[in-house]
Short mmCIF file of C-alpha atoms in Angstrom, two decimals:
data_model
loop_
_atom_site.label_atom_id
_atom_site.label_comp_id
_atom_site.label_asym_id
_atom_site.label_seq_id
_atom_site.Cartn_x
_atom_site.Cartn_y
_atom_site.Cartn_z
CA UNK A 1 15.94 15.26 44.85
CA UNK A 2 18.70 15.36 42.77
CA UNK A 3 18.90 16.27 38.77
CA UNK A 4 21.28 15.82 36.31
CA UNK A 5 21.69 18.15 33.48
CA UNK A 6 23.19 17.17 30.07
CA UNK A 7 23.99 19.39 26.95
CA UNK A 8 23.92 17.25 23.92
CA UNK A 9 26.52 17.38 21.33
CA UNK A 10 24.58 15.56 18.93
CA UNK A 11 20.65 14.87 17.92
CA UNK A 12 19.44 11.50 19.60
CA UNK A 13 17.33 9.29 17.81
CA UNK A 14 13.63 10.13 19.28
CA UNK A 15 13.78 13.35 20.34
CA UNK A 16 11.61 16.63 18.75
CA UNK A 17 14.18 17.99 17.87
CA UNK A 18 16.28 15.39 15.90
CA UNK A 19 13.99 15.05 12.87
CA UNK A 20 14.38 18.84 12.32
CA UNK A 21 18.15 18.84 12.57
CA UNK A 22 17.92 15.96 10.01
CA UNK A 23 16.57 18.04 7.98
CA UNK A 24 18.67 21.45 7.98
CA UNK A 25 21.10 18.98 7.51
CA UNK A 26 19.94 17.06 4.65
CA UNK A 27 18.60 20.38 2.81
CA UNK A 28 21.58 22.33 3.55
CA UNK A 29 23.89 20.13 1.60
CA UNK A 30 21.18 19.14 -1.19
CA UNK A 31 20.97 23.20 -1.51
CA UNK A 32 24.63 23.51 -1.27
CA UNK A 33 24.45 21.11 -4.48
CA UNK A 34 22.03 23.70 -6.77
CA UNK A 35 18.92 22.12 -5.79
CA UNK A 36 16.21 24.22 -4.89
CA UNK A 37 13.41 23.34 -1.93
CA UNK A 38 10.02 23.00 -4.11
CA UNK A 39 6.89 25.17 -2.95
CA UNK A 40 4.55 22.66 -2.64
CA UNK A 41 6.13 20.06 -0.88
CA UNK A 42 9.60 20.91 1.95
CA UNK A 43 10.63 17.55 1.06
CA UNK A 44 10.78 17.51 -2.51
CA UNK A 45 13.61 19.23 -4.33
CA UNK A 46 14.96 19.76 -7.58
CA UNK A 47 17.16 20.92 -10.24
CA UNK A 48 17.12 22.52 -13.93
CA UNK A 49 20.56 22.17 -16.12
CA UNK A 50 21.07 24.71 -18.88
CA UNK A 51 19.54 22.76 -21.56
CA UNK A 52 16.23 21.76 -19.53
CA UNK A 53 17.44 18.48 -18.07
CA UNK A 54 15.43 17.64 -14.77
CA UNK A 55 16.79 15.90 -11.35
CA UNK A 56 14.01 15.43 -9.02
CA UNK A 57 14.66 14.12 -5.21
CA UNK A 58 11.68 13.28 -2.73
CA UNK A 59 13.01 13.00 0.73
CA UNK A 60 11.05 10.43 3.32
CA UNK A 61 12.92 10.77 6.47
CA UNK A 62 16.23 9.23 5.20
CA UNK A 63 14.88 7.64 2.06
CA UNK A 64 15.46 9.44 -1.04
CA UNK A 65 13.90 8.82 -4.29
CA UNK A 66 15.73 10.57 -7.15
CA UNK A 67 15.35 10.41 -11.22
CA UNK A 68 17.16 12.21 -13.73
CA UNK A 69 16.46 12.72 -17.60
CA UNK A 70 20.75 12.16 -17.24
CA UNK A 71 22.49 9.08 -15.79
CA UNK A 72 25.39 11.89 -15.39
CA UNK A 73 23.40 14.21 -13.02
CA UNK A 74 22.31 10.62 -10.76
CA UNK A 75 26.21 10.09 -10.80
CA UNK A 76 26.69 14.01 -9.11
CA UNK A 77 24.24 13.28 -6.41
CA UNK A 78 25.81 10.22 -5.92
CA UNK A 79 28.95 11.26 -5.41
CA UNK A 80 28.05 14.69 -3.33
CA UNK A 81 25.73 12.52 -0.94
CA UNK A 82 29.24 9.74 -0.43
CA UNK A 83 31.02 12.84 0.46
CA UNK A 84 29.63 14.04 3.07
CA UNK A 85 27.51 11.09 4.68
CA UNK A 86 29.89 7.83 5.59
CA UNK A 87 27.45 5.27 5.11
CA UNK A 88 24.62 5.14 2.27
CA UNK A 89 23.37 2.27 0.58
CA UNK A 90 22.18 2.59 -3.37
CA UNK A 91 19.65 1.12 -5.44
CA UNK A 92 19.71 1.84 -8.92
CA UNK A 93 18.27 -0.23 -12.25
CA UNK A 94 14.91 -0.89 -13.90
CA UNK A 95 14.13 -2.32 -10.36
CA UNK A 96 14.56 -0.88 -6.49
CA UNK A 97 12.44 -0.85 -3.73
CA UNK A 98 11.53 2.30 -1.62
CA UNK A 99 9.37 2.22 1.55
CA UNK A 100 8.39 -1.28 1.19
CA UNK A 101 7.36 -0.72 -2.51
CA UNK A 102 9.07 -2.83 -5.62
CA UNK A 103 9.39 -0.19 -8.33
CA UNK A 104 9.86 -1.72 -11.98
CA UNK A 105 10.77 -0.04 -14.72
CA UNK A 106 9.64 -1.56 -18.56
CA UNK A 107 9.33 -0.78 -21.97
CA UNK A 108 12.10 1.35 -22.08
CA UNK A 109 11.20 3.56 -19.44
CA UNK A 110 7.57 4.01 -20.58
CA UNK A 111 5.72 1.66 -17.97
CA UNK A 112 6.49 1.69 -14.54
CA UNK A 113 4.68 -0.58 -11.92
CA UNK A 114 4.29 -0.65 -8.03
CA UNK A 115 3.68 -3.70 -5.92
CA UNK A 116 3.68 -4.54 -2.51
CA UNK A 117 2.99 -8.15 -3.02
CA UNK A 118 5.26 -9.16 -0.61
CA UNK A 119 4.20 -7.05 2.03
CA UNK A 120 0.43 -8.44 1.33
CA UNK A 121 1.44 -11.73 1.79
CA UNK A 122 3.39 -11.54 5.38
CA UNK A 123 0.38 -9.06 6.04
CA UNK A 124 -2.56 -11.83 5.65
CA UNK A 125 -0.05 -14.92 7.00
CA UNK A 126 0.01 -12.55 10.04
CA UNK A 127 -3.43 -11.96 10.42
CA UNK A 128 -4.47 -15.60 9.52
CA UNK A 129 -6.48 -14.89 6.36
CA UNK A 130 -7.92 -17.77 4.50
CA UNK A 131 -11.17 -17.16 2.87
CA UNK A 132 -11.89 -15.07 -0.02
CA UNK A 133 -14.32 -12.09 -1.27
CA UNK A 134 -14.36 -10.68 -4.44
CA UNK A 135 -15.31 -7.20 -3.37
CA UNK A 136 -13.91 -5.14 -0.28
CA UNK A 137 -17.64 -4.17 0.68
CA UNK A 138 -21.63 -4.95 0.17
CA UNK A 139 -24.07 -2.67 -0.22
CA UNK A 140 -25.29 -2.28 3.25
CA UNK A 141 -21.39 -1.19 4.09
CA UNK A 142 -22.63 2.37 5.12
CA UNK A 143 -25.10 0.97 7.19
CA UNK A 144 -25.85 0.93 10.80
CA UNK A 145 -25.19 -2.19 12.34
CA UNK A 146 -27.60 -5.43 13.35
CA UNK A 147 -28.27 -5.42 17.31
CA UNK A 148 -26.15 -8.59 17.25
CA UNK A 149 -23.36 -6.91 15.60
CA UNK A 150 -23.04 -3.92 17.99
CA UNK A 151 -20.83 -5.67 20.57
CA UNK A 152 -17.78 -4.17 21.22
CA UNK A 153 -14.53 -6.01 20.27
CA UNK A 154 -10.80 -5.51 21.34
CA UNK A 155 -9.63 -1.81 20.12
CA UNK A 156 -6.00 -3.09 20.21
CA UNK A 157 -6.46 -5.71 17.57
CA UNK A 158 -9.06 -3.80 15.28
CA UNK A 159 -6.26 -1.33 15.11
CA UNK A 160 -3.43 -3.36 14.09
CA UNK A 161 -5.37 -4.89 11.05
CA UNK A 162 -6.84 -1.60 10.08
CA UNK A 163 -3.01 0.14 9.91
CA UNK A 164 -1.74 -2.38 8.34
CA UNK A 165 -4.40 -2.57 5.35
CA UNK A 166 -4.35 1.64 5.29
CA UNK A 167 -0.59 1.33 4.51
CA UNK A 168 -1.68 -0.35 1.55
CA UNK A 169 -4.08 1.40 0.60
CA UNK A 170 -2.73 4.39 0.52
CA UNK A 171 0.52 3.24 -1.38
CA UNK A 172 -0.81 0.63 -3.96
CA UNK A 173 -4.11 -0.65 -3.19
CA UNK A 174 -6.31 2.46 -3.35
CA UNK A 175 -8.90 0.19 -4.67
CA UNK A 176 -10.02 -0.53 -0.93
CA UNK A 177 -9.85 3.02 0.32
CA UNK A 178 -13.06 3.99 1.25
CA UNK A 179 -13.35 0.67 2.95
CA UNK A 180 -10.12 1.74 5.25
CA UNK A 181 -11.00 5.47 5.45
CA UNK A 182 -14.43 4.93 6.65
CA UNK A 183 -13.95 1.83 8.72
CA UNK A 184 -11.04 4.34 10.25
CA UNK A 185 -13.70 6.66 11.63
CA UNK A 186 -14.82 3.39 13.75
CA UNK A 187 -11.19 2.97 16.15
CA UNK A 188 -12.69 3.99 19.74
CA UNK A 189 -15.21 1.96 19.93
CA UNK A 190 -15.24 -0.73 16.89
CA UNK A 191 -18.02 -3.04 17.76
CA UNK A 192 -18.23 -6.86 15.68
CA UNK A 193 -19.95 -5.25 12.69
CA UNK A 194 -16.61 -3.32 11.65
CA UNK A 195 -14.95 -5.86 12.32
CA UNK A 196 -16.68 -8.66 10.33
CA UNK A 197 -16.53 -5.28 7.63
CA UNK A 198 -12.40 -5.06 7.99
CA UNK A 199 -12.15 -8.58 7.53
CA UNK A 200 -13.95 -8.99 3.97
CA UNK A 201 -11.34 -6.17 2.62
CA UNK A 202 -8.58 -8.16 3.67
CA UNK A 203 -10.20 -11.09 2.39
CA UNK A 204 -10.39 -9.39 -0.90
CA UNK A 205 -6.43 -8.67 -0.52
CA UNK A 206 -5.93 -11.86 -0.19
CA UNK A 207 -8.38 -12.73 -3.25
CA UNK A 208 -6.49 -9.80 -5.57
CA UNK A 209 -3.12 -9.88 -3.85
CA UNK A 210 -0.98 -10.22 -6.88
CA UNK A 211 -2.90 -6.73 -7.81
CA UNK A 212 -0.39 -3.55 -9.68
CA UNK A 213 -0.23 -0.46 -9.80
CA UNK A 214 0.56 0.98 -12.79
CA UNK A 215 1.58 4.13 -14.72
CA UNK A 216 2.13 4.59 -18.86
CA UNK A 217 4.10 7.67 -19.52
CA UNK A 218 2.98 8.89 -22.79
CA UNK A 219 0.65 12.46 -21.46
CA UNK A 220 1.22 14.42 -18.81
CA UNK A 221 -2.02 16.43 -18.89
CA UNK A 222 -4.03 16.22 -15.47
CA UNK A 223 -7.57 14.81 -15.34
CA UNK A 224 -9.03 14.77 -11.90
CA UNK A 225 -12.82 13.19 -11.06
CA UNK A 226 -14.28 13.96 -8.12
CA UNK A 227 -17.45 12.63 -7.14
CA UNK A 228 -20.05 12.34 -4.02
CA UNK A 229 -22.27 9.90 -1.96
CA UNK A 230 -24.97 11.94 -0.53
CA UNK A 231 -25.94 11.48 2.92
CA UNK A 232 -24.82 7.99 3.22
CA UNK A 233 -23.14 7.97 6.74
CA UNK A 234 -25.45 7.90 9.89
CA UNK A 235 -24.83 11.30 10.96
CA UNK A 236 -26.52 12.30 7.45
CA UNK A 237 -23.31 13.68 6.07
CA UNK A 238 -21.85 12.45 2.66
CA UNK A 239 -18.23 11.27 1.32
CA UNK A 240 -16.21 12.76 -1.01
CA UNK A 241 -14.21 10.61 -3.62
CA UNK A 242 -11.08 11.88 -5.83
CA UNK A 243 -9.01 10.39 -8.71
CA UNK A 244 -5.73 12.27 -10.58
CA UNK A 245 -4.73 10.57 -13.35
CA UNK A 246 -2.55 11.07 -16.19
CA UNK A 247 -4.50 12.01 -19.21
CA UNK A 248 -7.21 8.76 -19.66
CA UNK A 249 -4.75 6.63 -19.94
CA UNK A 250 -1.85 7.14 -18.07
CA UNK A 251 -2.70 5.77 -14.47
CA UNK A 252 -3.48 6.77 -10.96
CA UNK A 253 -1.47 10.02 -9.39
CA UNK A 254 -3.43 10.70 -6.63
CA UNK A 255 -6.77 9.40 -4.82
CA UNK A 256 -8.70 10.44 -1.65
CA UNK A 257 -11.58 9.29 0.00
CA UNK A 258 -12.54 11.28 2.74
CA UNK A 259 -16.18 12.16 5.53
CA UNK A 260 -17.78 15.55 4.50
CA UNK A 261 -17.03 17.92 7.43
CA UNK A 262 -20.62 19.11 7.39
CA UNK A 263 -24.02 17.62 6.41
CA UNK A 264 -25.27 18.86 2.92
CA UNK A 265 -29.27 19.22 1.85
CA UNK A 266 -29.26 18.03 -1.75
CA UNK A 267 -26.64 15.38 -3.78
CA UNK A 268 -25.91 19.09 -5.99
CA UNK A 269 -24.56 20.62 -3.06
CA UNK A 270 -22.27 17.90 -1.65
CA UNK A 271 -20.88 17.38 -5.30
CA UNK A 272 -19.79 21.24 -4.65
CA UNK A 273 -18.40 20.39 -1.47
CA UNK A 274 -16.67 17.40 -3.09
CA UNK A 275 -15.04 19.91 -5.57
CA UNK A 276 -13.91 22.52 -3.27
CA UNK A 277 -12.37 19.79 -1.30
CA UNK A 278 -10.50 17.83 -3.55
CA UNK A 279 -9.75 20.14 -7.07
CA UNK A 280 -6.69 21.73 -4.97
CA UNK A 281 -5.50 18.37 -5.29
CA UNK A 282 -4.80 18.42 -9.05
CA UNK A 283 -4.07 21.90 -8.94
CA UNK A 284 -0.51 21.24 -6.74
CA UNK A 285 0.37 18.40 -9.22
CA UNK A 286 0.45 21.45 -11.87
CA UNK A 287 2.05 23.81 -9.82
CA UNK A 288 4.87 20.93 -9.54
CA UNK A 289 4.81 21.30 -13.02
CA UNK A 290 5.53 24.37 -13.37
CA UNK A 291 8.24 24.41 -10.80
CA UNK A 292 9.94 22.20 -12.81
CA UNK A 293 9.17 24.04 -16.10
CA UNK A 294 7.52 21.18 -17.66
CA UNK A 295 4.36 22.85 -19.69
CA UNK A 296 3.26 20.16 -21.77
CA UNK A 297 1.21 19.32 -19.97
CA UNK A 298 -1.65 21.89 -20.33
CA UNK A 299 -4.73 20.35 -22.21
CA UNK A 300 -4.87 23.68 -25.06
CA UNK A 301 -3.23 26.94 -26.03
CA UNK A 302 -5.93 28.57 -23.92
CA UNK A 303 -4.39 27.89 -20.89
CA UNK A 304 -0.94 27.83 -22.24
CA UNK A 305 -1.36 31.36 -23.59
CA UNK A 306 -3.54 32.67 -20.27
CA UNK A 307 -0.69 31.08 -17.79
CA UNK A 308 -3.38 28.78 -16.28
CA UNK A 309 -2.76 25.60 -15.18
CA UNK A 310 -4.87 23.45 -17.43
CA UNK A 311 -6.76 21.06 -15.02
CA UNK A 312 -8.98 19.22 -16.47
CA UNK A 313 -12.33 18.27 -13.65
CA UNK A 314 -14.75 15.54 -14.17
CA UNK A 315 -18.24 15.42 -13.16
CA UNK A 316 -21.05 13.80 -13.56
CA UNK A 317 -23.70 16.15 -11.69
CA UNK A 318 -24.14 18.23 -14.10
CA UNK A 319 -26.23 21.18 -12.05
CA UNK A 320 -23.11 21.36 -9.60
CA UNK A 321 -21.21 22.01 -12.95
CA UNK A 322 -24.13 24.78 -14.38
CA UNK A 323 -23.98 26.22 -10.87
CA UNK A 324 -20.04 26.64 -10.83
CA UNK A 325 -19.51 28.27 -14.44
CA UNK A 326 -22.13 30.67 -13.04
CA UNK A 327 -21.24 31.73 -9.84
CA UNK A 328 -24.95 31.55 -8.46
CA UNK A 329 -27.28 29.13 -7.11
CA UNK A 330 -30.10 28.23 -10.00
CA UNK A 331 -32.92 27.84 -7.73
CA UNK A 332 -34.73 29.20 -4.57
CA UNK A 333 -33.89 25.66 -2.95
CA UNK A 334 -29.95 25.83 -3.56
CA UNK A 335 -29.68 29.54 -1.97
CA UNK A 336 -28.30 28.54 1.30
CA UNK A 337 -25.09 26.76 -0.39
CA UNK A 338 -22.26 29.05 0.90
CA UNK A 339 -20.25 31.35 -1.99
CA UNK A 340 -17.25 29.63 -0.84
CA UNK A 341 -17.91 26.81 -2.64
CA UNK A 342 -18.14 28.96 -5.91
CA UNK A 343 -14.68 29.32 -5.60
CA UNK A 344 -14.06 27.12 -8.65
CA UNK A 345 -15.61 29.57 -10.80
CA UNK A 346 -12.24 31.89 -10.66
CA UNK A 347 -10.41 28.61 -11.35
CA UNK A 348 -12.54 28.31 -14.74
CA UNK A 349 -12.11 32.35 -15.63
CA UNK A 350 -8.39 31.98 -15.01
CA UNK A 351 -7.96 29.18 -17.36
CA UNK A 352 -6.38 26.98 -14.15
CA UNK A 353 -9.11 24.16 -14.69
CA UNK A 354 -11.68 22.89 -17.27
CA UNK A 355 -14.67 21.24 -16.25
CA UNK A 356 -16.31 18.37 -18.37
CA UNK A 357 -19.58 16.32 -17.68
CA UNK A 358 -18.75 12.37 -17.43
CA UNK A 359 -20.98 9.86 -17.38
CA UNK A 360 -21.88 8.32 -14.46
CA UNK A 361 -20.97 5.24 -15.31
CA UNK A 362 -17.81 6.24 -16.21
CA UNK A 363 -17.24 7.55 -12.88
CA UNK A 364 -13.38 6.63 -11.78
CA UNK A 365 -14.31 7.98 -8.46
CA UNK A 366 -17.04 5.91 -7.80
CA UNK A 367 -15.27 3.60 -6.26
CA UNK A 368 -14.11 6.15 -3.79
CA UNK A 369 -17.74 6.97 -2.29
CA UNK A 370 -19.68 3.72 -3.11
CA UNK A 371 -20.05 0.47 -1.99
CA UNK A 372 -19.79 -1.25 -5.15
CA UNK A 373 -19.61 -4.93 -6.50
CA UNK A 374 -20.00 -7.06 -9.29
CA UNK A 375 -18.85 -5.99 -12.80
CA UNK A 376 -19.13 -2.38 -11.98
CA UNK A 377 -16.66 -2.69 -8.80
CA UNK A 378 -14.07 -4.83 -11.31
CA UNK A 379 -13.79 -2.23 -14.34
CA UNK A 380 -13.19 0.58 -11.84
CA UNK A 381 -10.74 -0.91 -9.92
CA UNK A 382 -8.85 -1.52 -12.90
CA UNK A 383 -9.35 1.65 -14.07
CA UNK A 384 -7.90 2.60 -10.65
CA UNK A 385 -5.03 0.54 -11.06
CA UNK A 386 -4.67 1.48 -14.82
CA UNK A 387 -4.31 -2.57 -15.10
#
């Protein structure tokens, strides 16, 4: 048997190792240009000028996203990134699309929106969608499936609907992200029932597909809820929902929806879990902060004067709160809840987060954990969507 042995001169498109060439590349000449790698993401970098001005660059694969308090400092990169790759294309302008997203920029800068509308409708001509649903999900979503419903269907086709709508979801449409989360747990063997559940969401899509995302830039400040359905999978364990936004007003940073790695005994004691699980979340939106030397953002003088990041957490379980500030469990029955999800307490003391009881109600993560419909489902998805 004979072999042939190559050494390659260049990275091929595929291989390990290309990808990670790409990258010493790319860094090397972005850090050759001042930028700096930031700590809490490898791809994002960025830059301070003398007098404060930011230039931020998020890197996805070959796809940059960059913006610049100066037009000047966008010209630079421009011109450093011409010299020393041949071939780049540029989008610039209150408009551009990145990763299958249309960014638009209005009011001067102070509303920005994020559609996929175009990808939603070649998704549901592909997939044949014609009916309608005004919710992604009915209350007996969690539910085990009817003895009619447990036949198995074709893996192969299950999966290319469910990828498709998680794409989505995860970019723009986090309004049907527990739907796509949970129904992702279901891929070996997805029987008719999650089927007949994946095809409502996408007949919501197509009932909402003109649907934005949006942002209004006018406070910085972090506000994360986090929330909890107790024991509402089959194995008995519960689901944790998150929601970052920008002050109340200022839209949707960040949302998770995620299984509970272990089953809980009480609805306090997943609410902990909830918090352990997702408050890091807010917590490296702050730290970007102060990478960047933005500090405005802190919600009072407290935590400016302290150092601490200024996080404020929303709940609306309040004995998971009491039992945080404290340290301690309150009861015999809450004893066995391990100290590790205390850790929030040192978050408190060090001035890092704030927590604050919210109504249930008023819930933004809600819509994360719960099968909801009706009026309920519609003002939290637009809350969601900051429409």
């Amino acid at each position: 048997m004979l072999y042939t042995v190559v050494k390659l001169r260049k990275a091929l498109y595929g291989l390990k190792e290309s990808s990670k060439l790409w990258y010493d590349t790319l860094s090397g000449v972005l850090m050759g240009a001042g930028y700096s790698v930031d700590t809490q993401d490898a791809c994002v970098f960025h830059k301070t000028g003398e007098n404060g001005e930011l230039v931020v660059i998020c890197v996805h694969v070959d796809d940059l996203l960059c913006v610049a308090d100066k037009i000047e400092d966008l010209n630079m990169l421009n011109q450093e990134m011409k010299s020393k790759f041949r071939d780049i294309t540029v989008e610039r302008g209150d408009k551009i699309s990145y990763l299958g997203m249309s960014i638009e920029r209005l009011n001067n800068g102070k509303e920005i929106r994020i559609s996929q509308i175009g990808y939603v409708n070649s998704m549901l001509e592909k997939f044949k969608v014609v009916k309608e649903s005004k919710s992604p999900s009915g209350p007996e979503f969690f539910n085990h499936p009817k003895a009619e419903d447990m036949e198995l269907v074709d893996p192969s086709d299950y999966l290319s609907k469910l990828m498709s709508v998680m794409y989505l979801a995860l970019a723009t449409r986090m309004d049907v992200l527990k739907e796509v989360v949970f129904l992702s747990t279901k891929c070996k063997c997805p029987n008719k029932s999650d089927m007949k559940k994946l095809d409502k969401v996408l007949q919501f899509i197509n009932y909402s597909r003109r649907k934005v995302r949006v942002f209004k830039v006018d406070d910085l400040s972090i506000w994360v809820y986090i929330d909890a359905a107790y024991g509402v999978h089959s194995d008995g364990k519960s689901h944790s929902g998150c929601v970052i936004t920008l002050g109340e007003n200022g839209g949707t940073v960040d949302a998770r929806s995620s299984k509970q790695s272990l089953v809980t005994l009480s609805s306090t004691e997943a609410e902990m879990v909830a918090v352990h699980d997702m408050v890091m979340r807010g917590l490296v939106i702050a730290r970007y902060y102060d990478n960047w030397n933005v500090n405005y953002h802190r919600l009072n003088s407290k935590n400016q004067e302290s150092g601490g990041l200024g996080v404020k957490v929303l709940q609306d379980n309040t004995s998971a709160m009491h039992m945080i500030s404290t340290g301690r469990p309150t009861s015999f029955k809450s004893r066995h809840i391990n100290i590790r999800y205390y850790h929030a307490k040192e978050l408190v003391e060090n001035g890092d987060i704030t927590f604050e009881y919210c109504a249930t109600e008023n819930m933004r993560a809600d819509i994360l954990t719960k099968p909801l419909s009706g009026e309920q489902f519609r003002k939290l998805s637009r809350w969601l969507l900051n429409e």
